[in-house]
Coordinates of C-alpha atoms in Angstrom, one line a residue:
M1 CA 69.2 96.9 168.7
K2 CA 71.0 98.0 165.5
Y3 CA 74.1 96.2 164.3
T4 CA 77.0 97.1 162.1
Q5 CA 80.2 95.5 160.8
L6 CA 83.3 95.9 163.0
G7 CA 85.5 98.0 160.7
R8 CA 86.3 96.1 157.5
T9 CA 85.6 92.7 158.9
G10 CA 82.5 90.5 158.5
L11 CA 81.9 90.5 162.2
K12 CA 78.5 91.9 163.2
V13 CA 78.4 93.8 166.4
S14 CA 75.8 95.9 168.3
R15 CA 75.9 99.7 168.1
L16 CA 76.4 99.7 171.9
V17 CA 79.3 98.0 173.5
L18 CA 78.9 96.7 177.1
G19 CA 81.9 97.9 179.1
T20 CA 82.6 95.8 182.2
M21 CA 85.1 97.9 184.1
N22 CA 82.7 98.4 187.0
F23 CA 82.2 94.7 187.4
G24 CA 83.9 93.8 190.7
P25 CA 85.0 97.2 192.0
Q26 CA 81.5 98.8 191.9
T27 CA 79.1 96.1 190.9
D28 CA 79.0 92.8 192.7
E29 CA 79.0 89.5 190.8
A30 CA 75.3 88.8 191.0
D31 CA 74.4 92.3 189.7
S32 CA 77.1 92.0 187.0
H33 CA 75.6 88.8 185.8
A34 CA 72.1 90.4 185.8
I35 CA 73.4 93.3 183.7
M36 CA 75.0 90.9 181.2
D37 CA 71.8 88.9 180.9
A38 CA 69.8 92.2 180.4
A39 CA 72.3 93.3 177.8
L40 CA 71.8 90.1 175.8
D41 CA 68.1 90.5 176.1
T42 CA 68.3 94.0 174.6
G43 CA 70.4 92.7 171.7
I44 CA 73.8 93.9 172.9
N45 CA 76.3 91.3 171.7
F46 CA 79.7 93.2 172.0
F47 CA 81.3 92.9 175.5
D48 CA 84.5 94.7 176.3
T49 CA 86.9 94.0 179.2
A50 CA 90.6 93.9 180.1
N51 CA 92.9 91.7 182.0
V52 CA 93.7 94.5 184.6
Y53 CA 90.0 95.2 185.4
G54 CA 89.3 94.7 189.0
W55 CA 92.3 96.8 189.8
A56 CA 94.9 96.8 192.6
E57 CA 94.9 93.4 194.4
N58 CA 91.8 92.3 192.4
K59 CA 93.3 92.5 188.9
G60 CA 91.7 89.9 186.8
R61 CA 88.5 89.8 188.9
T62 CA 86.3 91.3 186.1
E63 CA 87.4 88.6 183.6
S64 CA 86.6 86.0 186.3
I65 CA 83.1 87.4 186.8
I66 CA 82.5 87.2 183.0
G67 CA 83.9 83.7 183.0
N68 CA 81.5 82.6 185.7
W69 CA 78.7 84.1 183.7
F70 CA 79.7 82.2 180.6
A71 CA 79.9 79.0 182.7
K72 CA 76.1 79.2 183.4
G73 CA 75.6 78.1 179.8
G74 CA 72.5 79.0 177.8
E75 CA 74.6 79.9 174.8
R76 CA 76.0 82.9 176.6
R77 CA 79.5 82.6 175.1
D78 CA 78.2 81.8 171.6
K79 CA 76.1 85.0 171.6
V80 CA 78.9 87.3 172.7
V81 CA 81.6 89.0 170.7
L82 CA 84.2 89.1 173.4
A83 CA 87.0 91.7 173.5
T84 CA 89.7 91.9 176.2
K85 CA 93.0 93.7 176.4
V86 CA 96.7 93.1 177.2
Y87 CA 99.4 95.5 178.3
G88 CA 99.0 96.3 182.0
N89 CA 101.1 95.2 184.9
M90 CA 99.2 92.3 186.5
A91 CA 101.3 92.2 189.7
V92 CA 99.3 92.8 192.8
D93 CA 101.9 95.0 194.5
G94 CA 102.5 97.0 191.3
E95 CA 106.1 95.6 190.9
A96 CA 106.0 93.7 187.6
W97 CA 108.6 91.0 187.2
P98 CA 110.5 91.5 183.9
N99 CA 108.3 90.5 180.9
H100 CA 105.1 90.4 182.9
D101 CA 103.6 93.4 181.3
K102 CA 103.5 95.3 177.9
L103 CA 103.6 93.7 174.5
S104 CA 106.6 91.4 174.2
A105 CA 105.8 88.1 172.5
L106 CA 106.5 86.4 175.9
N107 CA 104.0 88.5 177.8
I108 CA 101.3 88.3 175.1
R109 CA 101.5 84.5 175.2
R110 CA 101.4 84.4 179.0
A111 CA 98.6 87.0 179.2
V112 CA 96.3 85.5 176.7
D113 CA 96.4 82.1 178.4
A114 CA 95.7 83.7 181.8
S115 CA 92.7 85.6 180.3
L116 CA 91.3 82.5 178.7
K117 CA 91.5 80.7 182.0
R118 CA 89.7 83.5 183.9
L119 CA 87.1 83.9 181.1
Q120 CA 86.5 80.1 181.0
T121 CA 86.6 80.1 177.2
D122 CA 88.9 78.7 174.6
Y123 CA 89.0 81.8 172.3
I124 CA 88.9 85.6 172.4
D125 CA 87.2 87.3 169.5
V126 CA 89.0 90.7 169.6
Y127 CA 92.4 90.8 171.5
Q128 CA 93.3 94.5 172.0
F129 CA 96.6 96.2 172.8
H130 CA 95.7 98.4 175.8
H131 CA 98.4 100.9 175.1
I132 CA 101.4 101.4 172.7
D133 CA 104.6 99.7 173.7
R134 CA 107.5 101.9 172.7
S135 CA 110.0 99.1 173.4
T136 CA 108.6 96.3 171.3
P137 CA 108.6 96.4 167.5
F138 CA 105.4 95.6 165.7
E139 CA 107.1 92.7 163.8
E140 CA 107.4 90.9 167.2
I141 CA 103.8 91.8 168.2
W142 CA 102.4 90.5 165.0
Q143 CA 104.5 87.3 165.1
A144 CA 102.9 86.6 168.5
I145 CA 99.4 87.4 167.3
D146 CA 99.9 85.2 164.2
V147 CA 100.8 82.2 166.5
L148 CA 97.7 82.8 168.6
V149 CA 95.4 83.0 165.6
Q150 CA 96.9 79.7 164.3
Q151 CA 96.3 78.2 167.7
G152 CA 92.7 79.3 167.6
K153 CA 93.0 81.4 170.8
I154 CA 92.1 84.7 169.2
L155 CA 90.4 85.7 166.0
Y156 CA 91.1 89.5 165.5
A157 CA 93.5 92.1 167.0
G158 CA 92.6 95.6 167.9
S159 CA 94.2 98.6 169.5
S160 CA 93.3 101.0 172.3
N161 CA 94.7 104.5 173.1
F162 CA 96.8 104.4 169.9
P163 CA 97.7 107.7 168.1
G164 CA 97.1 107.8 164.4
Y165 CA 100.7 107.2 163.4
K166 CA 100.9 104.0 165.5
I167 CA 97.7 102.7 163.8
A168 CA 99.5 103.3 160.5
Q169 CA 102.7 101.7 161.7
A170 CA 100.9 98.7 163.0
N171 CA 98.9 98.1 159.8
E172 CA 101.8 98.8 157.4
T173 CA 103.9 96.3 159.4
A174 CA 101.1 93.7 159.2
A175 CA 100.9 94.3 155.4
R176 CA 104.6 93.7 155.0
R177 CA 104.3 90.5 156.8
G178 CA 101.6 89.4 154.4
R179 CA 98.7 89.8 156.8
T180 CA 95.5 90.6 154.9
I181 CA 93.9 91.9 158.2
G182 CA 95.9 94.0 160.7
L183 CA 94.1 96.0 163.4
V184 CA 90.4 95.8 163.1
S185 CA 89.4 98.3 165.8
E186 CA 90.6 101.3 167.8
Q187 CA 89.3 102.0 171.3
C188 CA 89.9 105.7 172.1
L189 CA 88.8 108.5 174.3
Y190 CA 86.1 110.3 172.3
N191 CA 83.0 112.3 173.3
L192 CA 81.4 115.7 172.8
A193 CA 83.7 117.3 175.3
E194 CA 86.9 115.6 174.1
R195 CA 87.1 115.6 170.3
R196 CA 90.8 115.6 169.6
A197 CA 90.5 112.1 168.2
E198 CA 88.9 113.7 165.1
M199 CA 92.2 115.2 164.0
E200 CA 94.3 112.1 163.6
V201 CA 93.0 108.9 165.3
I202 CA 89.6 108.6 163.6
P203 CA 90.9 109.5 160.1
A204 CA 93.7 106.9 160.4
A205 CA 91.1 104.3 161.6
Q206 CA 88.9 105.1 158.7
E207 CA 91.8 105.0 156.2
Y208 CA 92.8 101.5 157.4
G209 CA 89.3 100.2 157.9
L210 CA 89.2 100.0 161.7
G211 CA 86.0 100.3 163.7
V212 CA 86.2 103.1 166.3
I213 CA 85.0 102.2 169.8
P214 CA 84.8 105.3 172.0
W215 CA 85.4 104.9 175.7
S216 CA 84.2 107.4 178.4
P217 CA 81.3 108.6 176.2
L218 CA 80.0 110.7 179.1
H219 CA 83.5 112.1 179.9
G220 CA 83.6 110.7 183.4
G221 CA 79.9 111.8 184.0
L222 CA 80.4 115.3 182.9
L223 CA 77.9 114.9 180.0
G224 CA 75.4 113.0 182.1
G225 CA 73.5 115.9 183.6
V226 CA 76.1 116.5 186.3
I227 CA 75.0 120.1 187.2
R228 CA 71.3 119.2 187.4
K229 CA 72.1 116.2 189.7
E230 CA 74.2 118.5 191.9
V231 CA 71.4 121.0 192.2
Q232 CA 68.9 118.3 193.0
G233 CA 71.1 117.0 195.7
G234 CA 72.1 113.8 193.9
R235 CA 75.5 112.3 193.3
R236 CA 78.2 115.0 193.3
A237 CA 80.7 115.2 190.5
S238 CA 84.1 113.6 191.2
G239 CA 87.4 113.0 189.4
R240 CA 87.6 114.5 185.9
A241 CA 84.1 116.0 186.0
A242 CA 84.7 117.8 189.3
D243 CA 88.0 119.2 188.0
T244 CA 86.3 120.5 184.9
L245 CA 83.4 122.1 186.7
A246 CA 85.9 124.0 188.9
D247 CA 86.7 126.1 185.9
P248 CA 84.0 128.8 185.4
A249 CA 84.2 128.8 181.6
S250 CA 83.9 125.0 181.5
R251 CA 81.0 125.0 184.0
A252 CA 79.2 127.6 181.8
Q253 CA 79.7 125.3 178.8
I254 CA 78.2 122.3 180.6
Q255 CA 75.4 124.4 181.8
A256 CA 74.6 125.6 178.2
Y257 CA 74.7 121.9 177.2
E258 CA 72.2 120.9 179.9
D259 CA 70.0 123.9 179.2
L260 CA 69.9 123.0 175.4
L261 CA 68.9 119.4 176.1
D262 CA 66.3 120.4 178.7
K263 CA 64.7 122.6 176.0
H264 CA 64.5 119.6 173.7
G265 CA 63.3 117.3 176.4
I266 CA 66.3 114.9 176.1
E267 CA 68.4 113.4 178.9
P268 CA 72.0 114.7 178.6
G269 CA 73.6 111.3 179.0
E270 CA 71.4 109.8 176.3
A271 CA 72.1 112.7 173.9
A272 CA 75.8 112.3 174.4
L273 CA 75.6 108.6 173.4
A274 CA 73.3 109.3 170.5
W275 CA 75.7 112.0 169.2
L276 CA 78.5 109.5 169.1
L277 CA 76.3 107.2 167.0
T278 CA 76.1 109.9 164.4
R279 CA 79.9 110.3 164.0
P280 CA 81.6 108.9 160.9
G281 CA 83.7 105.8 161.6
V282 CA 82.2 105.0 165.0
T283 CA 81.1 101.4 165.5
G284 CA 79.6 102.0 168.9
P285 CA 80.4 103.7 172.3
I286 CA 81.3 101.7 175.3
V287 CA 78.7 102.0 178.1
G288 CA 79.7 100.9 181.6
P289 CA 76.5 100.6 183.5
R290 CA 76.6 100.0 187.3
T291 CA 72.9 99.3 187.4
A292 CA 70.2 97.9 185.2
E293 CA 68.6 101.4 185.0
Q294 CA 71.8 102.8 183.5
L295 CA 71.7 100.0 180.9
E296 CA 68.1 100.9 180.0
S297 CA 69.1 104.5 179.5
A298 CA 71.9 103.5 177.2
V299 CA 69.6 101.4 175.1
R300 CA 67.1 104.3 174.8
A301 CA 70.0 106.4 173.5
S302 CA 70.7 104.0 170.7
E303 CA 67.2 104.5 169.4
L304 CA 67.3 108.3 169.7
E305 CA 67.3 110.4 166.6
L306 CA 68.9 113.8 167.0
S307 CA 67.7 116.6 164.7
D308 CA 70.0 118.5 162.4
E309 CA 69.2 121.7 164.4
L310 CA 70.2 120.0 167.7
L311 CA 73.4 118.6 166.1
T312 CA 74.4 122.1 165.0
S313 CA 73.7 123.5 168.4
L314 CA 75.9 120.8 170.0
D315 CA 78.7 121.6 167.6
E316 CA 78.4 125.3 168.7
I317 CA 78.7 124.4 172.3
F318 CA 81.5 121.8 171.8
P319 CA 83.3 122.7 168.6
G320 CA 85.6 120.0 167.2
P321 CA 89.2 120.7 166.4
G322 CA 88.6 120.4 162.6
P323 CA 90.4 118.1 160.2
S324 CA 94.1 117.6 160.1
P325 CA 96.3 119.4 159.1
E326 CA 94.0 122.4 158.8
A327 CA 93.3 122.3 162.5
F328 CA 96.9 123.3 163.2
A329 CA 98.1 124.7 159.9
W330 CA 96.9 127.1 157.2

């Protein structure tokens, strides 16, 4: 496994990030523990979760599964760079009591203590804001984060789903407060089929020294050989992938992608991950395996070298938006 620095920090993280969103809803606790053990065995040391994972009446379940795994010992916690998130409504019935969601100083304080309890640890390496909070000023957010850092409960702060201008606002506010380090990472939707982040988000992250952590690297399964699986009678597309394939032009684009990779003898899902690892500013994509076999495929992707010819062909099938402002101006 290859490692890199997380943005401008001294923190070394693996080029693959283990996403845990499926732990609980789709993967039971025993299998989740086995996947985390296998991830460590392959050298993956960066684990990502969120307080809302588990969803619906099981919100927090995923953090609890990770906490039970840490409790097994064997230096599990010491070997992991742990990232979790705050923002979501944690009420089981969906009706949040005032100040029990988003990024007020009160909710941040409450949420971090709850996450620490579920995770059975006394600190979080990277505490991420899961979404922008239009109602809370960054001065208040950073004040809350500074207290948590002083208390030793978190080490770094990161963002998720932030537009470029919010990354700038957050870090400029941090600088005015005398913080030498503001946000250290941005977790955003980014893959071959969804490249809008290249216009503003990734340039802002690079300008301010944030590591970029793409989520949904296979775009909901669309880039994982979905048409071939459909033809072979395997798992049918659902959600975002099914909606995309319903459009004839989009289906033809995905078919061209799968045909290209078949010609090169490369699995589509592995190529999509390998492509992200060639992108400027990317620390590592988040992979969310439901099985040990899916984890093994992701690890193979991290070792895959894509030729210049193949990279050019991928750009022809999935052209990016181009740099900002040229993408939308003269």
